[in-house]
PDB file of C-alpha atoms in Angstrom:
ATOM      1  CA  UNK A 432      -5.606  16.761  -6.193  1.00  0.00           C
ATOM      2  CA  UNK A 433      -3.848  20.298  -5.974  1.00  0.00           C
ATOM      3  CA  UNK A 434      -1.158  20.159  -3.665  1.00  0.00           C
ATOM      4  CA  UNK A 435      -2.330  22.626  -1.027  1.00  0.00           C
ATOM      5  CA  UNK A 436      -4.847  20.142  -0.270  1.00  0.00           C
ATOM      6  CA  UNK A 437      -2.143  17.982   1.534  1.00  0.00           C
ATOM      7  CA  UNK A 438       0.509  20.896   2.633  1.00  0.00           C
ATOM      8  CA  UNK A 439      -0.629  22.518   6.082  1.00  0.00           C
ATOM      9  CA  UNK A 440       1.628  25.887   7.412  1.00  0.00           C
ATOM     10  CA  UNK A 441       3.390  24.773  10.104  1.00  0.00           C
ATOM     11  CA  UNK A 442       0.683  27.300  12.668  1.00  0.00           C
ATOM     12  CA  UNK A 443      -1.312  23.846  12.446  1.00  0.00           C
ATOM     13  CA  UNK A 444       0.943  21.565  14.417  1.00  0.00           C
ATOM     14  CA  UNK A 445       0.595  24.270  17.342  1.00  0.00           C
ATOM     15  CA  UNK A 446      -1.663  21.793  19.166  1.00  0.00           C
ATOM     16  CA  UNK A 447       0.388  18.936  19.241  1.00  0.00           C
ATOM     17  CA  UNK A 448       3.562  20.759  19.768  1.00  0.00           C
ATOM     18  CA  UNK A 449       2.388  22.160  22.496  1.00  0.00           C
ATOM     19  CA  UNK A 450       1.845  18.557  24.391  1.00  0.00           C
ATOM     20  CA  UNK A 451       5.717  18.273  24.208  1.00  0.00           C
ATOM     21  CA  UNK A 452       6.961  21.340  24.485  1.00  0.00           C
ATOM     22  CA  UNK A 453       6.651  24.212  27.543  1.00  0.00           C
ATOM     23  CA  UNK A 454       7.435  26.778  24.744  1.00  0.00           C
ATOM     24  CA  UNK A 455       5.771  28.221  21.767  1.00  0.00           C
ATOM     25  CA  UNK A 456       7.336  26.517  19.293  1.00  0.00           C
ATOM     26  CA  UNK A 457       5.278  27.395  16.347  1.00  0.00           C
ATOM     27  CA  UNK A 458       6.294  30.899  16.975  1.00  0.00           C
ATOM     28  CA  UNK A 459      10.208  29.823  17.341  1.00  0.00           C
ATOM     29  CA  UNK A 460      12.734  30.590  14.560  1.00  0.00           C
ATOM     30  CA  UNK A 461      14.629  27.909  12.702  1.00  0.00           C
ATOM     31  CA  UNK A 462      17.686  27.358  10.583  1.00  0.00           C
ATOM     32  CA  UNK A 463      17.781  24.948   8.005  1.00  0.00           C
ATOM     33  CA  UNK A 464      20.805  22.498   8.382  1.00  0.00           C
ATOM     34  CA  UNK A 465      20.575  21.885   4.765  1.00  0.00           C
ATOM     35  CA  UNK A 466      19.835  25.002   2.729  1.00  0.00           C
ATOM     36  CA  UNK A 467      20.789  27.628   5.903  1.00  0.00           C
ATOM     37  CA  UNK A 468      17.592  29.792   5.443  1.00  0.00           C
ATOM     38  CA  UNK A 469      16.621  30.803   8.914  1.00  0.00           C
ATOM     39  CA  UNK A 470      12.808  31.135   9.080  1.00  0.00           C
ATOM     40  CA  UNK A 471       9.732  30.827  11.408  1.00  0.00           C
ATOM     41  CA  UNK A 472       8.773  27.505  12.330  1.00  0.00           C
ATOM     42  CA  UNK A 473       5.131  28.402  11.826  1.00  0.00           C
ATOM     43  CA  UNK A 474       5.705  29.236   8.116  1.00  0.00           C
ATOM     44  CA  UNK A 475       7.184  26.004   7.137  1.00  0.00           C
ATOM     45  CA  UNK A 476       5.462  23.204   5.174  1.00  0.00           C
ATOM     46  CA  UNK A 477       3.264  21.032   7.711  1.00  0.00           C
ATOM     47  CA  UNK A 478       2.241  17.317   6.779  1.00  0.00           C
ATOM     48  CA  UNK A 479      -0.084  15.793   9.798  1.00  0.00           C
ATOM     49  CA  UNK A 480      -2.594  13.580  10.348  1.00  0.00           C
ATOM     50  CA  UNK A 481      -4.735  12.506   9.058  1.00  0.00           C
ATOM     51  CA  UNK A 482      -2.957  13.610   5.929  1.00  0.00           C
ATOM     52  CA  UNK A 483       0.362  11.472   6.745  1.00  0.00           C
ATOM     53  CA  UNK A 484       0.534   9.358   9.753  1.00  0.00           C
ATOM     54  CA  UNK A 485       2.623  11.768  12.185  1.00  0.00           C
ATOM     55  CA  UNK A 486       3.705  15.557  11.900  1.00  0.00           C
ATOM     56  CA  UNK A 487       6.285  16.339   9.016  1.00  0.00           C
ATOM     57  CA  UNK A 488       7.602  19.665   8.477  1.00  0.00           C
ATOM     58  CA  UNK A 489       9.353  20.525   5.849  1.00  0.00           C
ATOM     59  CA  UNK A 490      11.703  23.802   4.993  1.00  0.00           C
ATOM     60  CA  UNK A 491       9.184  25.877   2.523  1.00  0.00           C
ATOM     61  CA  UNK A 492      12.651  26.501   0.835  1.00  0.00           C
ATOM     62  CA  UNK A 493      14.228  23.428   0.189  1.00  0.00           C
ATOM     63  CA  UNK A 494      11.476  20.819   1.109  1.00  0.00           C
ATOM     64  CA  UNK A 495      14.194  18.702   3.342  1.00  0.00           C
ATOM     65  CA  UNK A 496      12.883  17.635   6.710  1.00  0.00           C
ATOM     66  CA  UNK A 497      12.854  19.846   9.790  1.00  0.00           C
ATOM     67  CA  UNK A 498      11.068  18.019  12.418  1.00  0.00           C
ATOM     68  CA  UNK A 499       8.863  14.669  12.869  1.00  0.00           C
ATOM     69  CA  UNK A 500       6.689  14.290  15.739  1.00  0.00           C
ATOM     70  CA  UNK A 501       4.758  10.831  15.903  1.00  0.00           C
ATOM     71  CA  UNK A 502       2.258  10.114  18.412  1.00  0.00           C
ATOM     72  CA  UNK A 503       1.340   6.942  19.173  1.00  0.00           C
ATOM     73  CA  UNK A 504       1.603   3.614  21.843  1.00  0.00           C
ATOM     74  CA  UNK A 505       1.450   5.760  24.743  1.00  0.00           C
ATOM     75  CA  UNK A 506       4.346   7.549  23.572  1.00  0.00           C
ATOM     76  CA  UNK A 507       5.988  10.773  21.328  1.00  0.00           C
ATOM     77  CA  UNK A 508       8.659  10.318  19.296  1.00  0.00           C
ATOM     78  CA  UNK A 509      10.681  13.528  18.123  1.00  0.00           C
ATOM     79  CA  UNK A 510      13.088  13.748  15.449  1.00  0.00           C
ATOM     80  CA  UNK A 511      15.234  16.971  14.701  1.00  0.00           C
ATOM     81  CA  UNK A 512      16.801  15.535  11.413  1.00  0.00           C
ATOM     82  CA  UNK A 513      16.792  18.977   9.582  1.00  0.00           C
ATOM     83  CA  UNK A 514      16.953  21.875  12.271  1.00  0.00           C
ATOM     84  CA  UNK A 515      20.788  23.456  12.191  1.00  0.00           C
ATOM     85  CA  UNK A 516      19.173  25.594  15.571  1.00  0.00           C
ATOM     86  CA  UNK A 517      15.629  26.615  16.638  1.00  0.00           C
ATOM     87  CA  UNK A 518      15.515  29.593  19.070  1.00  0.00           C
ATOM     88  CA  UNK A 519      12.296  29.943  21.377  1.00  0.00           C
ATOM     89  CA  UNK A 520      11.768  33.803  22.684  1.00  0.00           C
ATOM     90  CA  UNK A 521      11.147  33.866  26.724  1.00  0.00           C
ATOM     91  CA  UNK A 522       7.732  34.519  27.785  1.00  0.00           C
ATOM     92  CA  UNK A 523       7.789  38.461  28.072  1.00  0.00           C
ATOM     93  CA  UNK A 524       7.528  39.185  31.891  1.00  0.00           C
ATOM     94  CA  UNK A 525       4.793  41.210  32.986  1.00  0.00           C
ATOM     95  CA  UNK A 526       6.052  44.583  34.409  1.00  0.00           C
ATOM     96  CA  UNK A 527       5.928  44.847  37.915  1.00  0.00           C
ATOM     97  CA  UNK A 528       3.411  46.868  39.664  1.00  0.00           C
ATOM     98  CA  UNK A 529       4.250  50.327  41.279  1.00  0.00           C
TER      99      UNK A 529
ATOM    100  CA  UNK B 630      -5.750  24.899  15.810  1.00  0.00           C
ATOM    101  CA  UNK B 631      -5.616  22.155  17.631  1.00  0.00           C
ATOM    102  CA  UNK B 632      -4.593  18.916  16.618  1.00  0.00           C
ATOM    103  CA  UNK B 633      -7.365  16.719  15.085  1.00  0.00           C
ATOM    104  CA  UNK B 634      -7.884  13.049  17.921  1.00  0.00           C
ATOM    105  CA  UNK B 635      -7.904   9.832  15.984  1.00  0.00           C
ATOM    106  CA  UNK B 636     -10.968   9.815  17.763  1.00  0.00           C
ATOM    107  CA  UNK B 637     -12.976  11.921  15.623  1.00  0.00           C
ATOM    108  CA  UNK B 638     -14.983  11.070  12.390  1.00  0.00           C
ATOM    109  CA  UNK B 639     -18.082  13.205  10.309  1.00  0.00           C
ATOM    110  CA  UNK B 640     -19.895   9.946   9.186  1.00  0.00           C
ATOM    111  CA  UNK B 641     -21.078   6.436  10.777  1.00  0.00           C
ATOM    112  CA  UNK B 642     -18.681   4.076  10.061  1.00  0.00           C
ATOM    113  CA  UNK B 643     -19.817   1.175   7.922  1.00  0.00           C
ATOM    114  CA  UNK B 644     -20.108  -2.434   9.447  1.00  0.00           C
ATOM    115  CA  UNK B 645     -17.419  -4.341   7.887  1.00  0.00           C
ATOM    116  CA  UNK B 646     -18.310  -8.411   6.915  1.00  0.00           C
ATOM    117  CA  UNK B 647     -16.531 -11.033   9.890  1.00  0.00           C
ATOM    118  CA  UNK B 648     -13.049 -11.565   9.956  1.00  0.00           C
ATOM    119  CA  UNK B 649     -11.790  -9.043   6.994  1.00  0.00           C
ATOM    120  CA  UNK B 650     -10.723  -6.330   9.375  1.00  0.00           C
ATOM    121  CA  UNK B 651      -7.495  -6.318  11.256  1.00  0.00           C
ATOM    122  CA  UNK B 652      -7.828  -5.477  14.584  1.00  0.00           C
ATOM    123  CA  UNK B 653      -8.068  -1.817  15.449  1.00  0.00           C
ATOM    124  CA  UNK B 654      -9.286  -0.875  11.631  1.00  0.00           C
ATOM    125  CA  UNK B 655     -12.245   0.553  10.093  1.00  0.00           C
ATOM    126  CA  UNK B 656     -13.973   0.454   6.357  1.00  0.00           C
ATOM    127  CA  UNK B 657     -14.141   3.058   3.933  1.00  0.00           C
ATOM    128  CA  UNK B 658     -14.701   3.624   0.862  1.00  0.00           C
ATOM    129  CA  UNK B 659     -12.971   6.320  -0.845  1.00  0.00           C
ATOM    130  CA  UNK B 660      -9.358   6.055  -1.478  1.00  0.00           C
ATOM    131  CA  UNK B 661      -7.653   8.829   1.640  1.00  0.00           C
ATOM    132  CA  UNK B 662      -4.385  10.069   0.209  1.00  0.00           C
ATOM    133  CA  UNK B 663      -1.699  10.215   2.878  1.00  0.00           C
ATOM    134  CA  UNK B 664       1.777  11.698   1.835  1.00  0.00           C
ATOM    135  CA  UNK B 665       4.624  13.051   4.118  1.00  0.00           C
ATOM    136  CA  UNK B 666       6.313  15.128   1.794  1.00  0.00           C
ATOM    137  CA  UNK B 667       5.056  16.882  -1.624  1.00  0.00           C
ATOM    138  CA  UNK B 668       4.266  14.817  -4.904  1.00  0.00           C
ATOM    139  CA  UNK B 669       6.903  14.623  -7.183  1.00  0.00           C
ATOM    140  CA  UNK B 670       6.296  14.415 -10.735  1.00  0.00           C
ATOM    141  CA  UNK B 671       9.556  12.826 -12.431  1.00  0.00           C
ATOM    142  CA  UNK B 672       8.289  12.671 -16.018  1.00  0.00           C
ATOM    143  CA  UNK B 673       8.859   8.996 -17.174  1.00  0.00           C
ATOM    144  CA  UNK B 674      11.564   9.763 -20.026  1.00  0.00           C
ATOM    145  CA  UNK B 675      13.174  10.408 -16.813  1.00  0.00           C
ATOM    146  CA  UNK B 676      11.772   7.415 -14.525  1.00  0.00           C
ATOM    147  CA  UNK B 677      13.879   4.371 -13.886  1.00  0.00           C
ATOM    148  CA  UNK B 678      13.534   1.446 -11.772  1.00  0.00           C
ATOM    149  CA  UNK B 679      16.917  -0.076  -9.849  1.00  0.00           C
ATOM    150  CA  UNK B 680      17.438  -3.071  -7.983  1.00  0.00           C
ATOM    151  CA  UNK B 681      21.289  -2.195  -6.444  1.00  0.00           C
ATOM    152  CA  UNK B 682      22.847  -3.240  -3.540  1.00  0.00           C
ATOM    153  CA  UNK B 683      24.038  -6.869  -2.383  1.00  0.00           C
ATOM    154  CA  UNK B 684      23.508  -7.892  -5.969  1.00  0.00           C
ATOM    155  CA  UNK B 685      26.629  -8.748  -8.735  1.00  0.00           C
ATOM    156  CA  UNK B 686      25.230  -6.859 -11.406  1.00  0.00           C
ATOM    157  CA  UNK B 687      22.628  -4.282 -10.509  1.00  0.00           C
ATOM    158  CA  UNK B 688      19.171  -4.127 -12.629  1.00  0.00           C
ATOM    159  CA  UNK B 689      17.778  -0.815 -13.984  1.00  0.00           C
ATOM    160  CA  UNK B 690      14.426  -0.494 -16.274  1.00  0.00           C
ATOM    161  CA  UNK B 691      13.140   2.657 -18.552  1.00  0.00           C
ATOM    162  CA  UNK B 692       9.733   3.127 -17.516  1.00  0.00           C
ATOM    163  CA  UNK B 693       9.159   1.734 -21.406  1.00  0.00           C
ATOM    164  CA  UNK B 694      11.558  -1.830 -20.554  1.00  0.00           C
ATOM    165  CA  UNK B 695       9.329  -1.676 -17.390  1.00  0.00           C
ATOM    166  CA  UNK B 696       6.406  -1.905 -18.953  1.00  0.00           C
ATOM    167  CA  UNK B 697       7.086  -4.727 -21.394  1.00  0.00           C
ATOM    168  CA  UNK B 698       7.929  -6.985 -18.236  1.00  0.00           C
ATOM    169  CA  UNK B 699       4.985  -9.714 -17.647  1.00  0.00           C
ATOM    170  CA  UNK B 700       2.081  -7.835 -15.362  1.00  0.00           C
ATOM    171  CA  UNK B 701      -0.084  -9.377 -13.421  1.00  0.00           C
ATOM    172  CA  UNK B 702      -3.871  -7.923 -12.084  1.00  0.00           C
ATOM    173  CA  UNK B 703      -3.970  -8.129  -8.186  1.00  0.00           C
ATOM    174  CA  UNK B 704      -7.187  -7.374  -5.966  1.00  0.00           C
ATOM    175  CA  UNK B 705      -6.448  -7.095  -2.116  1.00  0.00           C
ATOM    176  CA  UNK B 706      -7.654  -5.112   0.948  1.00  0.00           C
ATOM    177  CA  UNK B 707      -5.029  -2.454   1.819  1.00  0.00           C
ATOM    178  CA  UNK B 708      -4.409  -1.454   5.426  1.00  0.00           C
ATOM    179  CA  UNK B 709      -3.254   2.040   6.679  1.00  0.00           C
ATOM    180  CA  UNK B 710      -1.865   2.377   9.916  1.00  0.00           C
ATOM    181  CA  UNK B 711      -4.083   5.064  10.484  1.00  0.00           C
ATOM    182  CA  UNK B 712      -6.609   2.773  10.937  1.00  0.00           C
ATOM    183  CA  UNK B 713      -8.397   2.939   7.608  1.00  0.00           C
ATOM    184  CA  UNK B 714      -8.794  -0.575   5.655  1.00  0.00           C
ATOM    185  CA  UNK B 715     -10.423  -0.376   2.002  1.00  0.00           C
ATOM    186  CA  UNK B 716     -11.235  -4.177   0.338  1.00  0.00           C
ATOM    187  CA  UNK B 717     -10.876  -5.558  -3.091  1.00  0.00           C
ATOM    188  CA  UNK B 718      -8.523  -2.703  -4.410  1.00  0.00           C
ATOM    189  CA  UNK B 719      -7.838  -3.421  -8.131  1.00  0.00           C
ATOM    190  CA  UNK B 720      -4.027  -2.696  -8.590  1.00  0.00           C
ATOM    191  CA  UNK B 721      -2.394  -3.454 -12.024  1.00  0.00           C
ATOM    192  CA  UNK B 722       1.398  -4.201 -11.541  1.00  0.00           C
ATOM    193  CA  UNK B 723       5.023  -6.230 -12.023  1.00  0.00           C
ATOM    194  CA  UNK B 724       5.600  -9.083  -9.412  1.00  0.00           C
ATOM    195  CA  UNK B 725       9.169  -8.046  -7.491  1.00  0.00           C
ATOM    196  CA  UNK B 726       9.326 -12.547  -8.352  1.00  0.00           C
ATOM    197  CA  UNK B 727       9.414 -11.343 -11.996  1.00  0.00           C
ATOM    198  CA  UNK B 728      11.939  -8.491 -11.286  1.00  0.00           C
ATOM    199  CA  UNK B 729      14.850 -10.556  -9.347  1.00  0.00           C
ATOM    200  CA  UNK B 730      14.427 -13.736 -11.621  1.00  0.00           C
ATOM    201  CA  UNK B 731      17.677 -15.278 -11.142  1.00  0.00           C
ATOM    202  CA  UNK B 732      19.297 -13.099  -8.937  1.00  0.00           C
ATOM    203  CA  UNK B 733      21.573 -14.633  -6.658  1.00  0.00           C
ATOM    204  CA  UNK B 734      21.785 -12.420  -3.162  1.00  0.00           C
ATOM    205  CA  UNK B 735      22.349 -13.327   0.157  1.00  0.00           C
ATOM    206  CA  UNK B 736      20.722 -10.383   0.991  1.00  0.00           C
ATOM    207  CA  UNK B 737      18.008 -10.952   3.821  1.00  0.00           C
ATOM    208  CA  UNK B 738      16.252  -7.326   3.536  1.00  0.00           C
ATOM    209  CA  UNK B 739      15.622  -4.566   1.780  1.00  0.00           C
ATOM    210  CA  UNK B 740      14.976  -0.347   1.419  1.00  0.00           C
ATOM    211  CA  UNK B 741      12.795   0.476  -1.023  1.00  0.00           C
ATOM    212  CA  UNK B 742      13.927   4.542  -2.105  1.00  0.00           C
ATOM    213  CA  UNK B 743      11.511   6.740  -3.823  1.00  0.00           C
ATOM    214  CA  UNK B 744      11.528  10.400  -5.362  1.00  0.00           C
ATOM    215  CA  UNK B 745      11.199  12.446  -3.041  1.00  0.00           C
ATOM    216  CA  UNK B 746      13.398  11.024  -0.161  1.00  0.00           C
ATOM    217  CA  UNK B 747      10.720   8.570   1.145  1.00  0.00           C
ATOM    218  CA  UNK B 748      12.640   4.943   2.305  1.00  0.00           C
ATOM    219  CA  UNK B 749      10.825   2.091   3.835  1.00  0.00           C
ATOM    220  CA  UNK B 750      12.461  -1.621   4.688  1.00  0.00           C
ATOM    221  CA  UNK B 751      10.939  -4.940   4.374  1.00  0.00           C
ATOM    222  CA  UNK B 752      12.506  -8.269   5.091  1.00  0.00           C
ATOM    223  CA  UNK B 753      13.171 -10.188   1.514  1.00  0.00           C
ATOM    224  CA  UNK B 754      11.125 -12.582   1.824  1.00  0.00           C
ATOM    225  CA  UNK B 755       7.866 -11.026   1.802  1.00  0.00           C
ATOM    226  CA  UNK B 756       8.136  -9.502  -1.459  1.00  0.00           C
ATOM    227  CA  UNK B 757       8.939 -12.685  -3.206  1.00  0.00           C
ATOM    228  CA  UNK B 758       6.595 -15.626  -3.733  1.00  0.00           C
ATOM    229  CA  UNK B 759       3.774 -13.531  -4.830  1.00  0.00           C
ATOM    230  CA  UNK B 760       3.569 -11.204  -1.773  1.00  0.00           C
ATOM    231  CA  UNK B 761       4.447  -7.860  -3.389  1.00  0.00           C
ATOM    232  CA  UNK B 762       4.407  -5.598  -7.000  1.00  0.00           C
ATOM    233  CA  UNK B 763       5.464  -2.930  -8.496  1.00  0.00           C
ATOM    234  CA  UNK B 764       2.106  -1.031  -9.515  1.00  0.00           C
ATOM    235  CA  UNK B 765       1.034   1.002 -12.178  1.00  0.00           C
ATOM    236  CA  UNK B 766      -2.428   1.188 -12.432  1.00  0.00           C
ATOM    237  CA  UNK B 767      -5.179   1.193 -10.456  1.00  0.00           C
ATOM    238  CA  UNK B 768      -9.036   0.643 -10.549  1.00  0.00           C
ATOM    239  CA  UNK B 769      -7.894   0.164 -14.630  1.00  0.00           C
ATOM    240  CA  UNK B 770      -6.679   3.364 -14.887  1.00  0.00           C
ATOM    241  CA  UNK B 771      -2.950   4.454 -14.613  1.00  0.00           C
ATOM    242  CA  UNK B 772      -2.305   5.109 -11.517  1.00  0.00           C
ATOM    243  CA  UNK B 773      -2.360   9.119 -10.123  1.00  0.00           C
ATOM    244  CA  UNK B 774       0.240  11.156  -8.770  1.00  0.00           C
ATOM    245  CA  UNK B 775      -1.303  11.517  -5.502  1.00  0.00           C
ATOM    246  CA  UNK B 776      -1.638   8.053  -4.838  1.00  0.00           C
ATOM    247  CA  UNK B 777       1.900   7.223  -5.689  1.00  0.00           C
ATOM    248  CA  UNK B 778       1.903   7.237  -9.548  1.00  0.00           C
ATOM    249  CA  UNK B 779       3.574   6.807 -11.686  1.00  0.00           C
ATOM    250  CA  UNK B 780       4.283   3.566  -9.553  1.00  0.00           C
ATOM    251  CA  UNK B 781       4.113   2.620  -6.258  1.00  0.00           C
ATOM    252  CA  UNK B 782       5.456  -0.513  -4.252  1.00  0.00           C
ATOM    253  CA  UNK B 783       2.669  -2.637  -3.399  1.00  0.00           C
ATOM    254  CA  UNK B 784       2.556  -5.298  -0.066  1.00  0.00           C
ATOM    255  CA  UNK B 785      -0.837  -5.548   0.389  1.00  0.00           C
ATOM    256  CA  UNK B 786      -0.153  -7.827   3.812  1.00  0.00           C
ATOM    257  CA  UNK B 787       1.319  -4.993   5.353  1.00  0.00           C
ATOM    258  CA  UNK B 788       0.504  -1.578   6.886  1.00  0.00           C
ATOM    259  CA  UNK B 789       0.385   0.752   3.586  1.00  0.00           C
ATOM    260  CA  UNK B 790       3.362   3.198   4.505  1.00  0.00           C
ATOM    261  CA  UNK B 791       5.394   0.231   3.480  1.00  0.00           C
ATOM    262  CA  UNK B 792       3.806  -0.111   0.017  1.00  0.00           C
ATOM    263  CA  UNK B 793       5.907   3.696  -1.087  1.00  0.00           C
ATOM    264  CA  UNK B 794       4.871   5.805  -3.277  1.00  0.00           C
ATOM    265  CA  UNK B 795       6.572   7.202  -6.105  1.00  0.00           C
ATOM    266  CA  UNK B 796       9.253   3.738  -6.010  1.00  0.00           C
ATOM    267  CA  UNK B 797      12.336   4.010  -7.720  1.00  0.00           C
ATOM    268  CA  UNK B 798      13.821   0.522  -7.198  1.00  0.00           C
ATOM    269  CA  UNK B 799      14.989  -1.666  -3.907  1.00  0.00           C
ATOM    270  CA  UNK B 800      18.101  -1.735  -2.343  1.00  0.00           C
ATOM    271  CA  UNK B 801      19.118  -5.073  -1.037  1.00  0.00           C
ATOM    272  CA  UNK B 802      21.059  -5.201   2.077  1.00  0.00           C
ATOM    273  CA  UNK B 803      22.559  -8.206   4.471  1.00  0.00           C
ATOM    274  CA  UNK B 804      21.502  -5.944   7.638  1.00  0.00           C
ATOM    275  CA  UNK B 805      18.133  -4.399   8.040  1.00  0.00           C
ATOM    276  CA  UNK B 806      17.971  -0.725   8.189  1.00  0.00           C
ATOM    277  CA  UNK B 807      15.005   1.205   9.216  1.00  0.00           C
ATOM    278  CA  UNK B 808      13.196   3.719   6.530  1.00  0.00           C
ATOM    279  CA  UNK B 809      11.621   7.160   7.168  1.00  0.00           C
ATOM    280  CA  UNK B 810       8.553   6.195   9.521  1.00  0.00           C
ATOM    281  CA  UNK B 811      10.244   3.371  11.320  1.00  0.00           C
ATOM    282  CA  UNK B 812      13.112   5.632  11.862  1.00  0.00           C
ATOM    283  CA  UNK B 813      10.751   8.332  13.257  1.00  0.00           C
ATOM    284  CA  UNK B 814       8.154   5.745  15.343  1.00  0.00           C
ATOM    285  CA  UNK B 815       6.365   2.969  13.906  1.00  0.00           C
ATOM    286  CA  UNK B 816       7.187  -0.439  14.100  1.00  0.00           C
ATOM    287  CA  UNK B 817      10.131  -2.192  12.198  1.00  0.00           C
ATOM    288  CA  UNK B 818       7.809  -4.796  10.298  1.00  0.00           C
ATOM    289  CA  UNK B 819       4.262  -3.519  10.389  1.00  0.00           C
ATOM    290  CA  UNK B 820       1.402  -6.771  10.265  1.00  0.00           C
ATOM    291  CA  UNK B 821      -1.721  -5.494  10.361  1.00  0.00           C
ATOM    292  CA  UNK B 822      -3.052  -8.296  12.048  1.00  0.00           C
ATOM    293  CA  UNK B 823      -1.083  -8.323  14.644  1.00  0.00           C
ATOM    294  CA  UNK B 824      -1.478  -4.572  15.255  1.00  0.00           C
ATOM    295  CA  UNK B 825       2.352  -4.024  14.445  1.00  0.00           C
ATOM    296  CA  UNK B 826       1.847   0.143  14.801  1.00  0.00           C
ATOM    297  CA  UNK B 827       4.542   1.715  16.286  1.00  0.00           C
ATOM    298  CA  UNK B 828       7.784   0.656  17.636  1.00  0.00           C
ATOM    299  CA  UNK B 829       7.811  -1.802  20.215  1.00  0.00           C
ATOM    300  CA  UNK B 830       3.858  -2.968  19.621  1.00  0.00           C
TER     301      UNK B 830
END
């Protein structure tokens, strides 16, 4: 099996991110605590359901672990093992009418 | 995209016979891979299996010492957590019994490490007495990277994510510490049959 068949980019866990957070968070930017390469959360390596049983993402750098997500007995679980920072933008404002 | 409900499924789902399926499960088939992290492929001049930890001397096979230990042919029905069961899997593989013969520990668990970073624990005891393997082959053939090859820990009576992939040897320890998916959610011992899921079930 070639590997891509597994790996998702990290656009996919959109859906579920957005249950937990108010923010876009697939559009956020990230630092790696391990390697330091700051990147966009959506371009990292995704592992989900029903490919592994929670949401794994990985640095596309270094491989270490970012972020897990599990869903499950009424409950989320989020772990942040991996993220040195992760910076969501505010939603732009519409101008105000004149 | 959204993210894909436990709910939903392309085919009919098989009836499974009385009494073989844990609660909660369903049959298949095929053989789903499930990974968390990409496949590593340690070439096996380089593989090793360890037993370290609460032990005097600590134990370490070449993949060749490894495989001129006893083996013995195992069929079971495996259970992932997420949900799937498949029956009468054909695993070739070393008994962990045959691995810690005579090995004095007062260790009463254990992590089982892998390439690749992946941990999982299990008490001691049910990997001795005939409850668990080290696996090499599967459905007679050796068994593939994707499915945890070269080998793979194999405890058939509980959820799959604690039979890892890609095992490099087992740690033993006097005080249980979680591995990576009962650190991040699902339950500390994992019995299929008693729907042992997630943390707290």
């Amino acid at each position: 099996m070639d590997e891509s068949q597994l790996r998702l980019d990290g656009n996919a866990a959109a859906g579920i991110l957005r249950e937990v957070f108010a923010m876009d968070v697939s559009g956020a930017q990230e630092a790696c605590a391990s390697c330091g390469t700051i990147g966009w959360m959506g371009a990292q390596h995704l592992y989900m359901y029903p490919l592994a049983p929670g949401a794994v993402v990985r640095c596309s750098t270094c491989g270490d672990v970012l972020m897990v997500l599990v869903r499950g007995g009424g409950r989320y679980r989020l772990a942040l093992p991996g993220l040195r920072w992760l910076e969501m933008r505010e939603p732009v404002q519409a101008p105000p009418e004149t | 995209m959204d993210f894909i409900s436990r709910g939903f499924r392309g085919r009919p789902r098989e009836q499974a016979p009385a009494g073989r399926l844990p609660p909660g499960q369903y049959m298949v088939r095929d053989f789903p891979v499930l990974s968390a992290g990409p496949t590593p492929h340690t070439p096996l001049s380089r593989w090793t299996f360890s037993i370290t930890g609460e032990i005097d001397e600590p134990r370490q096979w070449t993949w060749e010492q490894f495989r001129a230990l006893p083996t013995e042919t195992i069929t079971k029905d495996i259970h992932c957590v997420t949900k799937w069961s498949k029956f009468d899997t054909v695993w070739e593989g070393v008994s962990v019994d045959t691995l810690l013969d005579g090995v004095d520990t007062t260790a009463e668990y254990v992590l089982a490490f892998s390439d690749g970073g992946y941990t999982t624990n299990i008490p001691l005891q049910d990997l001795t007495e005939g409850k668990a393997w080290v696996a090499f082959a599967f459905g007679g053939e050796p068994l593939e990277p994707e499915h945890g090859g070269p080998a793979r820990l194999l405890v058939p009576h509980l959820y799959f994510w604690k039979s890892a992939k890609w095992v490099r040897g087992l740690r033993l320890m006097s005080e249980n510490s979680p591995g990576f998916w009962e650190t991040y959610g699902y339950h500390d011992y994992g019995d299929p049959w008693r729907e042992q899921r997630y943390s707290g079930d």
